Coordinates of C-alpha atoms in Angstrom, one line a residue:
X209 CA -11.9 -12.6 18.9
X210 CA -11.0 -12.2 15.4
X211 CA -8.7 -9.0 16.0
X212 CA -7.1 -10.4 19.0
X213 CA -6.5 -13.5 16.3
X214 CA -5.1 -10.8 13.8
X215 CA -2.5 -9.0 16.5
X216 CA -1.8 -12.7 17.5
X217 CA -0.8 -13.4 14.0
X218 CA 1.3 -10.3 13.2
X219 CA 3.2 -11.5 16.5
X220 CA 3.8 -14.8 15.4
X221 CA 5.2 -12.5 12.0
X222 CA 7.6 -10.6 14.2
X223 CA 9.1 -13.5 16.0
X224 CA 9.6 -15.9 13.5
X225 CA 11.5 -13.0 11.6
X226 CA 13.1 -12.2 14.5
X227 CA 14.4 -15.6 15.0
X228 CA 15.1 -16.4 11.0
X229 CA 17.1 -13.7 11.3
X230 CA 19.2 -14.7 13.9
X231 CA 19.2 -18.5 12.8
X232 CA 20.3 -18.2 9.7
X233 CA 24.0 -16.6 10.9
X234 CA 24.6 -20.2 13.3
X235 CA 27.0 -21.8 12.4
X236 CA 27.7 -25.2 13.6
X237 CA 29.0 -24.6 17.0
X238 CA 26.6 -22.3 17.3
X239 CA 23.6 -25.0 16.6
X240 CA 25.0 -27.4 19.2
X241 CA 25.5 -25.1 21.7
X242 CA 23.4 -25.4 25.1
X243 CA 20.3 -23.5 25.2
X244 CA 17.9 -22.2 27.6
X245 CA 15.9 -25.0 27.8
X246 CA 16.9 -27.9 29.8
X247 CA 19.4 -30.5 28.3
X248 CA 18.4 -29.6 25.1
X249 CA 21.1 -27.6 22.5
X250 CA 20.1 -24.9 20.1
X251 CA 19.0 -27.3 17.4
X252 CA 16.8 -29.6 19.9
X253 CA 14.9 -26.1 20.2
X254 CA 14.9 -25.5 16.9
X255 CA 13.9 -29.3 16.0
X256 CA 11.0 -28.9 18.7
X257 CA 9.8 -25.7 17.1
X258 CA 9.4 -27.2 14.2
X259 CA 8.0 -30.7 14.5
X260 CA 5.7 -28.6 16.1
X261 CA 4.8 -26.2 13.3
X262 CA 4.1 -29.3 11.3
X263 CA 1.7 -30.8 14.5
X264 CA 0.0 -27.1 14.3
X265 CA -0.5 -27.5 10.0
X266 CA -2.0 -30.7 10.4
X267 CA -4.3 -29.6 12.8
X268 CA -5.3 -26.5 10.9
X269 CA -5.7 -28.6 7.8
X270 CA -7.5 -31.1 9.4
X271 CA -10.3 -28.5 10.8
X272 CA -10.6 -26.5 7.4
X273 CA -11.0 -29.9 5.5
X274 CA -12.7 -31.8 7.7
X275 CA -10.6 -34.5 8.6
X276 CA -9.5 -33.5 12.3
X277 CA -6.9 -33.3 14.6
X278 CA -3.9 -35.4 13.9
X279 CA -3.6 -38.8 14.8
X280 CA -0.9 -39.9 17.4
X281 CA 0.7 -41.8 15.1
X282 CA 1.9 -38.9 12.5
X283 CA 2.9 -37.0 15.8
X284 CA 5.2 -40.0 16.5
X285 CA 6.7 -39.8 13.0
X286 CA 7.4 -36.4 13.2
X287 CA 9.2 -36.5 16.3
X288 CA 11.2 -39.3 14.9
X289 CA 12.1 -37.3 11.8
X290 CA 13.0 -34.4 13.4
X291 CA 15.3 -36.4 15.9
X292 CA 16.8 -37.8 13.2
X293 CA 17.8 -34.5 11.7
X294 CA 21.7 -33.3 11.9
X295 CA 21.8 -29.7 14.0
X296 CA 21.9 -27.6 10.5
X297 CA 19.1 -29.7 9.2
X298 CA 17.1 -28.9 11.8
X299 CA 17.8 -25.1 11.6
X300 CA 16.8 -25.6 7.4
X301 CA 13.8 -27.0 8.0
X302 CA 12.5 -24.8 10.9
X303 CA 12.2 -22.0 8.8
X304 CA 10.5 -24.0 5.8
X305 CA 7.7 -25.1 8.5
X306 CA 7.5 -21.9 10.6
X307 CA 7.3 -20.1 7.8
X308 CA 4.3 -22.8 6.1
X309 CA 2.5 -22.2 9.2
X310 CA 2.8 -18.5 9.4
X311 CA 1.8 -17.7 6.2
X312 CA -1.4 -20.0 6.5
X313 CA -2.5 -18.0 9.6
X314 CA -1.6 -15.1 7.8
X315 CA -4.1 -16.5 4.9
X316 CA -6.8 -16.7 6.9
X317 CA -9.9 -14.6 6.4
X318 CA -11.5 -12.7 8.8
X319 CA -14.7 -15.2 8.6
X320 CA -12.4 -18.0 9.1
X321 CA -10.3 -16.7 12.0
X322 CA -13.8 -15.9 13.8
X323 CA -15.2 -19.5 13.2
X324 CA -13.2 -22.0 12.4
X325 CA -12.7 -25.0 15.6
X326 CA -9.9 -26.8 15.4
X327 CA -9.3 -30.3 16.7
X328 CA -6.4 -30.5 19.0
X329 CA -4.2 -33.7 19.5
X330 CA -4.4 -33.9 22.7
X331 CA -8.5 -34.3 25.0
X332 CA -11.0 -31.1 24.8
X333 CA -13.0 -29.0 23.1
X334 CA -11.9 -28.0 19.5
X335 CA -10.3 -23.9 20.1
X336 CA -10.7 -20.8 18.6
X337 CA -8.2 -19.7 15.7
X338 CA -7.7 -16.5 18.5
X339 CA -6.7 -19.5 21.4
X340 CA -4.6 -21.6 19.0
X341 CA -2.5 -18.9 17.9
X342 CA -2.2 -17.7 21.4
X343 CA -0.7 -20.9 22.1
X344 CA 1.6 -20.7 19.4
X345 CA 2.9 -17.4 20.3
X346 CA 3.9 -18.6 24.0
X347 CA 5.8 -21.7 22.2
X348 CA 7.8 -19.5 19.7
X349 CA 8.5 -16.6 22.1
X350 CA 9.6 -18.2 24.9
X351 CA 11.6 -21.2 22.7
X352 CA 12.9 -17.5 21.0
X353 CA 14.2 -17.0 24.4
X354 CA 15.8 -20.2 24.8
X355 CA 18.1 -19.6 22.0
X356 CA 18.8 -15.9 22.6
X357 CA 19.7 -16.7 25.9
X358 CA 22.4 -19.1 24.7
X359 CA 24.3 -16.1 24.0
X360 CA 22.8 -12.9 25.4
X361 CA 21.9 -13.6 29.2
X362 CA 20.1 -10.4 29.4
X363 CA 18.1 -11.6 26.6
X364 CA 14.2 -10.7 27.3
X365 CA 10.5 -11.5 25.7
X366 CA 9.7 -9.3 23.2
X367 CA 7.3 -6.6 24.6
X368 CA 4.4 -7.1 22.0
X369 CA 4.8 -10.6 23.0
X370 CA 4.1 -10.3 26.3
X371 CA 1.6 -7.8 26.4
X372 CA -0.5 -10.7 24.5
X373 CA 0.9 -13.3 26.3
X374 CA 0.2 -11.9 29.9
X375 CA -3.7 -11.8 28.9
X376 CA -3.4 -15.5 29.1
X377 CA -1.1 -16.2 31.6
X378 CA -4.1 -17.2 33.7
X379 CA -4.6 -20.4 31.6
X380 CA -0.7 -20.6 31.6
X381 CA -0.6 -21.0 35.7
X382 CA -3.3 -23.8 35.7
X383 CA -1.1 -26.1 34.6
X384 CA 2.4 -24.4 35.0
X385 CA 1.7 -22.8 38.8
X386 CA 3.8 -24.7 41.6
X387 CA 2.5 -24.2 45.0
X388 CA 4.2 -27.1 46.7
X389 CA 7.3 -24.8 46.5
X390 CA 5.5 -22.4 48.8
X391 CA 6.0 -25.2 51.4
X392 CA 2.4 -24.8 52.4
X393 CA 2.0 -21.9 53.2
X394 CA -1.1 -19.7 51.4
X395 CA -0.4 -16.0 50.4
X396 CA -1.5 -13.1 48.1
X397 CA 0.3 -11.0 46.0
X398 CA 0.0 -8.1 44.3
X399 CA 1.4 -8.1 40.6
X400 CA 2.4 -5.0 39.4
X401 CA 4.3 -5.2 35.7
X402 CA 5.5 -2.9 33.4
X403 CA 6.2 -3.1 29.6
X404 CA 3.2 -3.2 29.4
X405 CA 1.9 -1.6 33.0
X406 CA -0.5 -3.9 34.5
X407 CA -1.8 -4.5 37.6
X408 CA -3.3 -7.9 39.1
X409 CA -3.3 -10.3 42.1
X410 CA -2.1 -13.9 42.8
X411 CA -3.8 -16.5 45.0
X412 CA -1.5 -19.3 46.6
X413 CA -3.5 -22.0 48.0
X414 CA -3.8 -25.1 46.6
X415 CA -3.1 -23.5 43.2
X416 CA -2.1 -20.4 41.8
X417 CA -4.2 -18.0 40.7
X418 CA -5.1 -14.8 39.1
X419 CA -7.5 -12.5 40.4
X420 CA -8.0 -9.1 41.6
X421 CA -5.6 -7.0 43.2
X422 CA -5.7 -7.5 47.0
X423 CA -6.7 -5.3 49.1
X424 CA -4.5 -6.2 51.9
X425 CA -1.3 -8.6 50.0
X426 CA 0.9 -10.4 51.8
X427 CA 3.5 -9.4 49.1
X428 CA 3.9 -7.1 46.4
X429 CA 6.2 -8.2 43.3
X430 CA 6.8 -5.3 40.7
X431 CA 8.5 -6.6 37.6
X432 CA 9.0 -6.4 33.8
X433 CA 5.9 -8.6 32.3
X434 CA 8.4 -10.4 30.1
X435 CA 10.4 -11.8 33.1
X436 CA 7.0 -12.5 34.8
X437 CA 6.2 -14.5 32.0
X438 CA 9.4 -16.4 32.2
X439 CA 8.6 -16.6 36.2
X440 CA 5.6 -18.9 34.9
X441 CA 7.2 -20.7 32.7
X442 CA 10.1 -21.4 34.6
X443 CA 12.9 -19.1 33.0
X444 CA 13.7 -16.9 36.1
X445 CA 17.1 -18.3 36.7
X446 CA 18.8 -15.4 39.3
X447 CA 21.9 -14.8 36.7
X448 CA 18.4 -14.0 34.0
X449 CA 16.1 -11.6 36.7
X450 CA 16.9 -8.3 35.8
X451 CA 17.5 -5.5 38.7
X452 CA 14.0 -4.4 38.1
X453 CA 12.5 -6.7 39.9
X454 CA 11.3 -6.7 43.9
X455 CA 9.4 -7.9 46.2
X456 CA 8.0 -6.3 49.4
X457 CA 6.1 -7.9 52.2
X458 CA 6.7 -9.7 55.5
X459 CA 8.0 -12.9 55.4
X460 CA 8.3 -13.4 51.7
X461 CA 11.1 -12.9 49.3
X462 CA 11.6 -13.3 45.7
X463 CA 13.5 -16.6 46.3
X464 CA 10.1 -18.0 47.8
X465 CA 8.0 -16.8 44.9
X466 CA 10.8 -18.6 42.5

């Protein structure tokens, strides 16, 4: 776990750089402009990215000192802050708390990143450096996306992104899998990606899952991984699925797996 930590962390590295970078020219209509992400502008994504680097701190702190996962109440007053922000505020003060965050991961020794539990705010068992950092990396690189897209609507995932990212994307579908919009029917696919090339099955029942690939699909859906990633999480809009993408099988067409 500890070097699936450390690649985690030098992917965090990349796209917060990445991002900085690209922040840092905004100006203001830039900031307010509509992002990817529902009804949010640029600097709502920016805001949320980093109340949320603060949320993460806390919790890191609180597991290396002792004093757990962050009460409700400081979440609250984060938020609040962060609302209250003007749009170049917001971009400011994303960097200063990305970049906080980052560099404490970064910190980390290889001990620490291999034992430490931290305390999330939200019901379960304290994680793993290797599973908080993984959820980090899904925030920042799809958010990433949110403002990229804003003015690049071929604007993709990074590919050392999604190579981690799709090794979780299990975990991801649990909570973020809609099969009510299979209108109730049950199918399997076959998954084949590339960038990186993988290959992997989905179940469609009364949830979606990974497993195996089938034997006999009902479907197959070859894709980049980055825009399968953004199937999951609900960035597949038509004008952003890149020509790359198909999907073979009786009875079942891209529009049905959207």
């Amino acid at each position: 776990m500890t070097g699936r930590a450390e690649q985690t962390i030098s992917e965090i590295r990349t796209e917060l750089d990445d991002l900085v970078a690209l922040v840092k020219g905004f100006g203001d209509d830039d900031l307010t402009h509509p992002s990817g992400a529902a009804e949010w502008d640029v600097s709502q994504v920016l805001s949320h990215l980093g109340s949320s680097a603060e949320i993460n701190l806390a919790a890191l702190d609180g597991a290396v000192t002792g004093t757990g996962a962050p009460a409700m109440e400081f979440i609250r007053a984060t938020w609040a802050r962060w609302d209250g922000m003007s749009p170049a505020e917001r971009a400011e003060a994303f960097v200063a708390a990305n970049e906080k965050l980052t560099r404490l991961l970064e910190g980390l020794d290889a001990r620490t990143r291999e034992e430490l539990r931290i305390g999330l705010w939200f019901p379960g068992e304290p994680v793993s450096v290797a599973t908080l950092t993984g959820m980090r990396l899904s925030e920042l690189a799809h958010h990433a996306w949110d403002v990229k897209v804003a003015f690049d609507p071929a604007a993709t995932l990074a590919e050392g992104a999604a190579g981690l990212l799709l090794d979780q994307v299990g975990g991801m579908l649990g909570f973020l899998g809609k099969p009510e919009g299979f209108g109730g029917r049950e199918a399997s696919v076959a998954v084949r990606t590339t960038g990186p090339d993988r290959s992997f099955g989905l179940d469609i029942r009364q949830a979606v899952t990974i497993t195996d690939v089938p034997a006999e699909p009902d479907a197959v859906l070859t894709a980049p991984a980055e825009w399968f990633l953004r199937l999951v999480a609900g960035r597949h809009a038509p004008e952003h699925t890149p020509s790359a993408v198909t999907v073979t099988g009786d009875g079942i067409t891209l529009d049905d797996l959207r």
